mmCIF file of C-alpha atoms and ligand atoms in Angstrom:
data_model
loop_
_atom_site.group_PDB
_atom_site.id
_atom_site.type_symbol
_atom_site.label_atom_id
_atom_site.label_comp_id
_atom_site.label_asym_id
_atom_site.label_seq_id
_atom_site.Cartn_x
_atom_site.Cartn_y
_atom_site.Cartn_z
ATOM 1 C CA MET Y 10 -76.638 -8.086 32.497
ATOM 2 C CA HIS Y 11 -75.672 -11.584 31.322
ATOM 3 C CA GLN Y 12 -78.049 -14.482 31.688
ATOM 4 C CA PRO Y 13 -77.493 -16.347 34.946
ATOM 5 C CA GLN Y 14 -76.078 -19.867 34.758
ATOM 6 C CA VAL Y 15 -77.721 -22.758 36.595
ATOM 7 C CA THR Y 16 -75.608 -25.837 37.289
ATOM 8 C CA ALA Y 17 -77.648 -29.040 37.053
ATOM 9 C CA PHE Y 18 -77.044 -32.743 36.487
ATOM 10 C CA ARG Y 19 -76.780 -33.955 32.912
ATOM 11 C CA TRP Y 20 -78.805 -37.048 33.811
ATOM 12 C CA VAL Y 21 -80.218 -38.805 36.889
ATOM 13 C CA PRO Y 22 -82.204 -42.061 37.282
ATOM 14 C CA ALA Y 23 -86.008 -41.897 36.989
ATOM 15 C CA PHE Y 24 -86.632 -41.857 40.765
ATOM 16 C CA ALA Y 25 -84.963 -38.434 40.984
ATOM 17 C CA GLN Y 26 -86.137 -36.899 37.708
ATOM 18 C CA GLY Y 27 -88.474 -33.973 38.344
ATOM 19 C CA LEU Y 28 -87.202 -33.636 41.913
ATOM 20 C CA VAL Y 29 -83.575 -32.548 41.484
ATOM 21 C CA ARG Y 30 -83.207 -29.239 43.262
ATOM 22 C CA ASP Y 31 -82.142 -27.203 40.251
ATOM 23 C CA LEU Y 32 -85.908 -27.328 39.579
ATOM 24 C CA ARG Y 33 -86.366 -24.790 42.394
ATOM 25 C CA VAL Y 34 -83.943 -22.419 40.717
ATOM 26 C CA ARG Y 35 -85.344 -22.904 37.222
ATOM 27 C CA TRP Y 36 -88.855 -22.266 38.597
ATOM 28 C CA ALA Y 37 -87.809 -19.111 40.451
ATOM 29 C CA LEU Y 38 -86.095 -17.745 37.341
ATOM 30 C CA GLU Y 39 -89.170 -18.535 35.228
ATOM 31 C CA GLU Y 40 -91.434 -16.736 37.723
ATOM 32 C CA ALA Y 41 -89.042 -13.784 37.595
ATOM 33 C CA GLY Y 42 -89.209 -13.788 33.784
ATOM 34 C CA GLN Y 43 -85.462 -14.283 33.696
ATOM 35 C CA GLY Y 44 -83.825 -16.426 31.012
ATOM 36 C CA TYR Y 45 -80.918 -18.612 32.047
ATOM 37 C CA GLN Y 46 -78.270 -20.949 30.737
ATOM 38 C CA GLU Y 47 -77.748 -24.493 31.888
ATOM 39 C CA HIS Y 48 -74.350 -25.709 32.968
ATOM 40 C CA LEU Y 49 -74.606 -29.492 33.026
ATOM 41 C CA ILE Y 50 -72.294 -31.677 35.067
ATOM 42 C CA GLY Y 51 -71.761 -35.376 35.764
ATOM 43 C CA PRO Y 52 -69.996 -37.442 38.444
ATOM 44 C CA ALA Y 53 -66.473 -36.437 37.385
ATOM 45 C CA GLN Y 54 -67.152 -32.699 37.638
ATOM 46 C CA GLN Y 55 -68.899 -33.207 41.003
ATOM 47 C CA GLN Y 56 -65.592 -34.399 42.413
ATOM 48 C CA SER Y 57 -63.393 -31.742 40.805
ATOM 49 C CA SER Y 58 -61.680 -29.234 43.078
ATOM 50 C CA ASP Y 59 -62.853 -26.410 40.825
ATOM 51 C CA TYR Y 60 -66.498 -27.414 41.350
ATOM 52 C CA ARG Y 61 -65.957 -27.924 45.094
ATOM 53 C CA GLN Y 62 -64.959 -24.265 45.282
ATOM 54 C CA GLN Y 63 -68.458 -23.452 44.015
ATOM 55 C CA GLN Y 64 -70.390 -26.209 45.825
ATOM 56 C CA PRO Y 65 -68.319 -27.674 48.673
ATOM 57 C CA PHE Y 66 -70.410 -30.869 48.803
ATOM 58 C CA GLY Y 67 -70.321 -31.558 45.061
ATOM 59 C CA GLN Y 68 -74.091 -31.177 44.812
ATOM 60 C CA VAL Y 69 -76.418 -29.223 42.535
ATOM 61 C CA PRO Y 70 -77.709 -26.579 42.120
ATOM 62 C CA VAL Y 71 -75.301 -23.671 41.800
ATOM 63 C CA LEU Y 72 -76.279 -20.260 40.421
ATOM 64 C CA LYS Y 73 -73.764 -17.921 38.848
ATOM 65 C CA ASP Y 74 -74.895 -14.422 37.979
ATOM 66 C CA ASP Y 75 -73.140 -11.134 37.318
ATOM 67 C CA GLU Y 76 -72.673 -10.583 41.046
ATOM 68 C CA GLN Y 77 -71.734 -13.920 42.545
ATOM 69 C CA THR Y 78 -71.732 -17.704 42.686
ATOM 70 C CA ILE Y 79 -74.222 -19.220 45.152
ATOM 71 C CA PHE Y 80 -75.038 -22.727 46.342
ATOM 72 C CA GLU Y 81 -77.925 -24.100 48.503
ATOM 73 C CA SER Y 82 -81.227 -24.019 46.656
ATOM 74 C CA GLY Y 83 -82.897 -22.005 49.447
ATOM 75 C CA ALA Y 84 -80.212 -19.314 49.346
ATOM 76 C CA ILE Y 85 -80.410 -19.191 45.561
ATOM 77 C CA VAL Y 86 -84.210 -18.868 45.521
ATOM 78 C CA LEU Y 87 -83.962 -16.137 48.169
ATOM 79 C CA HIS Y 88 -81.347 -14.299 46.079
ATOM 80 C CA ILE Y 89 -83.606 -14.417 43.005
ATOM 81 C CA ALA Y 90 -86.720 -13.510 45.022
ATOM 82 C CA GLU Y 91 -85.056 -10.469 46.532
ATOM 83 C CA GLN Y 92 -84.649 -9.041 43.050
ATOM 84 C CA THR Y 93 -88.290 -9.362 41.939
ATOM 85 C CA THR Y 94 -91.707 -8.597 43.368
ATOM 86 C CA ALA Y 95 -92.940 -11.612 41.390
ATOM 87 C CA LEU Y 96 -91.685 -13.771 44.257
ATOM 88 C CA MET Y 97 -91.256 -11.415 47.206
ATOM 89 C CA PRO Y 98 -93.468 -8.472 48.258
ATOM 90 C CA SER Y 99 -91.678 -5.141 48.638
ATOM 91 C CA ASP Y 100 -93.403 -4.477 51.974
ATOM 92 C CA PRO Y 101 -90.731 -5.408 54.579
ATOM 93 C CA ALA Y 102 -93.149 -7.014 57.045
ATOM 94 C CA LEU Y 103 -94.704 -9.187 54.333
ATOM 95 C CA ALA Y 104 -91.254 -10.073 53.013
ATOM 96 C CA THR Y 105 -90.326 -11.286 56.498
ATOM 97 C CA GLN Y 106 -93.408 -13.517 56.518
ATOM 98 C CA VAL Y 107 -92.381 -14.957 53.162
ATOM 99 C CA LYS Y 108 -88.824 -15.638 54.391
ATOM 100 C CA THR Y 109 -90.213 -17.258 57.544
ATOM 101 C CA TRP Y 110 -92.191 -19.709 55.427
ATOM 102 C CA MET Y 111 -89.191 -20.355 53.178
ATOM 103 C CA PHE Y 112 -87.299 -21.487 56.273
ATOM 104 C CA ALA Y 113 -90.313 -23.496 57.475
ATOM 105 C CA ALA Y 114 -90.421 -25.355 54.147
ATOM 106 C CA LEU Y 115 -86.717 -26.225 54.285
ATOM 107 C CA ASN Y 116 -86.182 -26.573 58.008
ATOM 108 C CA THR Y 117 -89.456 -27.923 59.430
ATOM 109 C CA ILE Y 118 -91.224 -29.757 56.615
ATOM 110 C CA GLU Y 119 -88.340 -31.033 54.471
ATOM 111 C CA PRO Y 120 -86.227 -32.848 57.134
ATOM 112 C CA PRO Y 121 -88.724 -35.623 58.060
ATOM 113 C CA ILE Y 122 -89.711 -35.942 54.391
ATOM 114 C CA MET Y 123 -86.056 -36.469 53.443
ATOM 115 C CA MET Y 124 -85.656 -38.955 56.282
ATOM 116 C CA LEU Y 125 -88.492 -41.029 54.808
ATOM 117 C CA ASN Y 126 -86.974 -40.626 51.355
ATOM 118 C CA VAL Y 127 -83.648 -42.003 52.583
ATOM 119 C CA ILE Y 128 -85.334 -44.988 54.286
ATOM 120 C CA ASP Y 129 -87.328 -45.742 51.130
ATOM 121 C CA MET Y 130 -84.168 -45.746 49.022
ATOM 122 C CA GLN Y 131 -82.433 -48.419 51.111
ATOM 123 C CA PRO Y 132 -81.915 -51.944 49.790
ATOM 124 C CA PRO Y 133 -84.870 -54.233 50.722
ATOM 125 C CA ALA Y 134 -83.128 -55.913 53.685
ATOM 126 C CA ILE Y 135 -82.315 -52.576 55.341
ATOM 127 C CA ALA Y 136 -85.736 -51.108 54.518
ATOM 128 C CA GLN Y 137 -87.343 -54.194 56.082
ATOM 129 C CA ALA Y 138 -85.272 -53.799 59.256
ATOM 130 C CA ALA Y 139 -86.289 -50.123 59.402
ATOM 131 C CA HIS Y 140 -90.016 -50.633 58.956
ATOM 132 C CA GLU Y 141 -90.882 -49.468 62.493
ATOM 133 C CA LEU Y 142 -88.682 -46.408 62.108
ATOM 134 C CA ARG Y 143 -90.372 -45.740 58.766
ATOM 135 C CA ALA Y 144 -93.811 -45.878 60.391
ATOM 136 C CA ASN Y 145 -92.659 -43.398 63.062
ATOM 137 C CA VAL Y 146 -91.216 -41.007 60.490
ATOM 138 C CA ALA Y 147 -94.387 -41.250 58.377
ATOM 139 C CA GLY Y 148 -96.334 -40.375 61.532
ATOM 140 C CA MET Y 149 -94.121 -37.334 62.149
ATOM 141 C CA ILE Y 150 -94.696 -36.169 58.587
ATOM 142 C CA GLY Y 151 -98.456 -36.643 59.012
ATOM 143 C CA VAL Y 152 -98.422 -34.363 62.078
ATOM 144 C CA ARG Y 153 -96.487 -31.704 60.168
ATOM 145 C CA LEU Y 154 -98.759 -31.927 57.119
ATOM 146 C CA ASN Y 155 -101.872 -31.591 59.263
ATOM 147 C CA SER Y 156 -100.417 -28.525 61.027
ATOM 148 C CA LEU Y 157 -99.569 -26.979 57.678
ATOM 149 C CA ALA Y 158 -103.058 -27.701 56.333
ATOM 150 C CA ALA Y 159 -104.601 -26.207 59.493
ATOM 151 C CA PHE Y 160 -102.580 -23.020 59.018
ATOM 152 C CA LEU Y 161 -103.496 -22.772 55.365
ATOM 153 C CA GLY Y 162 -107.210 -23.264 56.116
ATOM 154 C CA ASN Y 163 -108.989 -21.381 53.344
ATOM 155 C CA ARG Y 164 -105.859 -19.473 52.334
ATOM 156 C CA GLU Y 165 -104.520 -20.171 48.866
ATOM 157 C CA TYR Y 166 -100.944 -19.270 49.724
ATOM 158 C CA LEU Y 167 -98.643 -19.292 52.741
ATOM 159 C CA ALA Y 168 -97.889 -15.586 53.049
ATOM 160 C CA ALA Y 169 -98.773 -12.175 51.636
ATOM 161 C CA ASP Y 170 -102.077 -13.460 50.144
ATOM 162 C CA ARG Y 171 -100.374 -14.422 46.911
ATOM 163 C CA PHE Y 172 -97.897 -16.833 45.372
ATOM 164 C CA THR Y 173 -94.359 -16.180 46.630
ATOM 165 C CA SER Y 174 -91.004 -17.931 46.937
ATOM 166 C CA ALA Y 175 -92.380 -19.573 50.109
ATOM 167 C CA ASP Y 176 -95.000 -21.458 48.066
ATOM 168 C CA LEU Y 177 -92.366 -22.288 45.481
ATOM 169 C CA LEU Y 178 -90.119 -23.991 48.053
ATOM 170 C CA MET Y 179 -92.995 -25.632 49.948
ATOM 171 C CA THR Y 180 -94.358 -27.130 46.726
ATOM 172 C CA THR Y 181 -90.988 -28.596 45.748
ATOM 173 C CA VAL Y 182 -90.673 -30.089 49.236
ATOM 174 C CA LEU Y 183 -94.169 -31.649 49.129
ATOM 175 C CA ARG Y 184 -93.359 -33.140 45.714
ATOM 176 C CA ILE Y 185 -90.713 -35.359 47.355
ATOM 177 C CA LEU Y 186 -93.641 -37.388 48.780
ATOM 178 C CA ARG Y 187 -94.743 -38.451 45.297
ATOM 179 C CA THR Y 188 -93.942 -42.149 45.834
ATOM 180 C CA THR Y 189 -95.916 -42.279 49.102
ATOM 181 C CA ASP Y 190 -99.631 -41.952 49.903
ATOM 182 C CA LEU Y 191 -99.046 -39.348 52.630
ATOM 183 C CA LEU Y 192 -100.123 -36.244 50.745
ATOM 184 C CA ALA Y 193 -103.334 -37.884 49.561
ATOM 185 C CA THR Y 194 -104.381 -38.129 53.223
ATOM 186 C CA VAL Y 195 -104.463 -34.313 53.408
ATOM 187 C CA PRO Y 196 -106.512 -33.335 50.323
ATOM 188 C CA SER Y 197 -106.277 -29.565 50.895
ATOM 189 C CA LEU Y 198 -102.466 -29.745 50.811
ATOM 190 C CA ASP Y 199 -102.537 -31.992 47.803
ATOM 191 C CA ALA Y 200 -104.721 -29.357 46.097
ATOM 192 C CA TYR Y 201 -102.318 -26.576 47.220
ATOM 193 C CA LYS Y 202 -99.389 -28.450 45.640
ATOM 194 C CA SER Y 203 -101.326 -29.138 42.418
ATOM 195 C CA ARG Y 204 -102.421 -25.496 42.191
ATOM 196 C CA ASN Y 205 -98.824 -24.313 42.355
ATOM 197 C CA GLU Y 206 -97.622 -27.003 39.966
ATOM 198 C CA ALA Y 207 -100.198 -25.788 37.435
ATOM 199 C CA ARG Y 208 -98.393 -22.444 37.138
ATOM 200 C CA PRO Y 209 -96.906 -21.966 33.660
ATOM 201 C CA ALA Y 210 -93.516 -21.098 35.176
ATOM 202 C CA PHE Y 211 -93.403 -24.426 37.015
ATOM 203 C CA GLN Y 212 -94.437 -26.353 33.921
ATOM 204 C CA LYS Y 213 -91.712 -24.636 31.921
ATOM 205 C CA ALA Y 214 -89.072 -25.336 34.568
ATOM 206 C CA LEU Y 215 -90.077 -28.999 34.875
ATOM 207 C CA ALA Y 216 -90.112 -29.455 31.092
ATOM 208 C CA ALA Y 217 -86.609 -27.961 30.877
ATOM 209 C CA GLN Y 218 -85.238 -30.338 33.511
ATOM 210 C CA MET Y 219 -86.921 -33.381 31.956
ATOM 211 C CA ASP Y 220 -85.816 -32.393 28.470
ATOM 212 C CA THR Y 221 -82.211 -32.267 29.653
ATOM 213 C CA PHE Y 222 -82.467 -35.801 31.073
ATOM 214 C CA GLU Y 223 -84.083 -37.073 27.879
ATOM 215 C CA ARG Y 224 -81.329 -35.587 25.737
ATOM 216 C CA HIS Y 225 -78.617 -37.136 27.905
ATOM 217 C CA ALA Y 226 -80.213 -40.499 28.683
ATOM 218 C CA PRO Y 227 -77.618 -43.312 28.612
ATOM 219 C CA GLN Y 228 -77.828 -45.440 25.445
ATOM 220 C CA GLN Y 229 -79.445 -48.860 26.112
HETATM 221 N N1 GSH G 11 -79.355 -28.484 50.768
HETATM 222 C C1 GSH G 11 -78.920 -28.585 49.392
HETATM 223 C C2 GSH G 11 -79.122 -30.021 48.952
HETATM 224 C C3 GSH G 11 -78.653 -30.220 47.524
HETATM 225 C C4 GSH G 11 -78.848 -31.662 47.106
HETATM 226 O O1 GSH G 11 -79.207 -32.555 47.895
HETATM 227 N N2 GSH G 11 -78.617 -31.881 45.813
HETATM 228 C C5 GSH G 11 -78.724 -33.224 45.293
HETATM 229 C C6 GSH G 11 -79.623 -33.235 44.072
HETATM 230 S S1 GSH G 11 -81.267 -32.743 44.513
HETATM 231 C C7 GSH G 11 -77.355 -33.689 44.853
HETATM 232 O O2 GSH G 11 -76.605 -32.939 44.280
HETATM 233 N N3 GSH G 11 -77.054 -34.950 45.148
HETATM 234 C C8 GSH G 11 -75.808 -35.565 44.783
HETATM 235 C C9 GSH G 11 -74.890 -35.690 45.947
HETATM 236 O O3 GSH G 11 -75.251 -35.383 47.074
HETATM 237 O O4 GSH G 11 -73.767 -36.174 45.699
HETATM 238 C C10 GSH G 11 -79.723 -27.620 48.510
HETATM 239 O O5 GSH G 11 -80.886 -27.394 48.810
HETATM 240 O O6 GSH G 11 -79.170 -27.097 47.514
#
């Protein structure tokens, strides 16, 4: 088997570094003990028709392995997880619980967080005009975070009583809040995120992404 290839950006501005979604794929591969190669792209390749055949929206990440080419970070993490018990239990009922929480991370928790992220990235005049909307979205996120914390209770992980691909995705989603104070208002979730970020596989994946950006930083 050849090493899988992960398509990632050569460089992004600081606000996105450590959040770009190839991190999810790098982390999953590290947890699986699977080496990989980087395929780095920039704006020109994003637009190319060849790349659009692999990722129709010109985004990252893409994973190419011996079997296929896949886009959507959730689908890629699921594909990797289905090949290793490191991320997905072999018991079918437990695996269903893990997949349920993978969807919850991407489909229930991530949307309002991304909405806030988009508002916060607007130019000052637009952000100012949207300040009431921002407060409402922050409130929606708070409700979701409290529900998640209530479910977790004394559990360390979301499903199967151990770290799985559900925790991997949920942690990368919670990280998007890093420029807000929202997570700090739910200390048990903050601790959950930090616990998962302390995993050697995450640290390795993050270091690899950051190293790439450092090596390709534009000259001042
Ligand atoms: N739902 C997609 C979202 C991918 C996505 O938003 N990728 C960002 C980087 S994290 C990107 O490529 N942005 C550039 C663009 O949209 O042109 C996934 O999870 O893979």
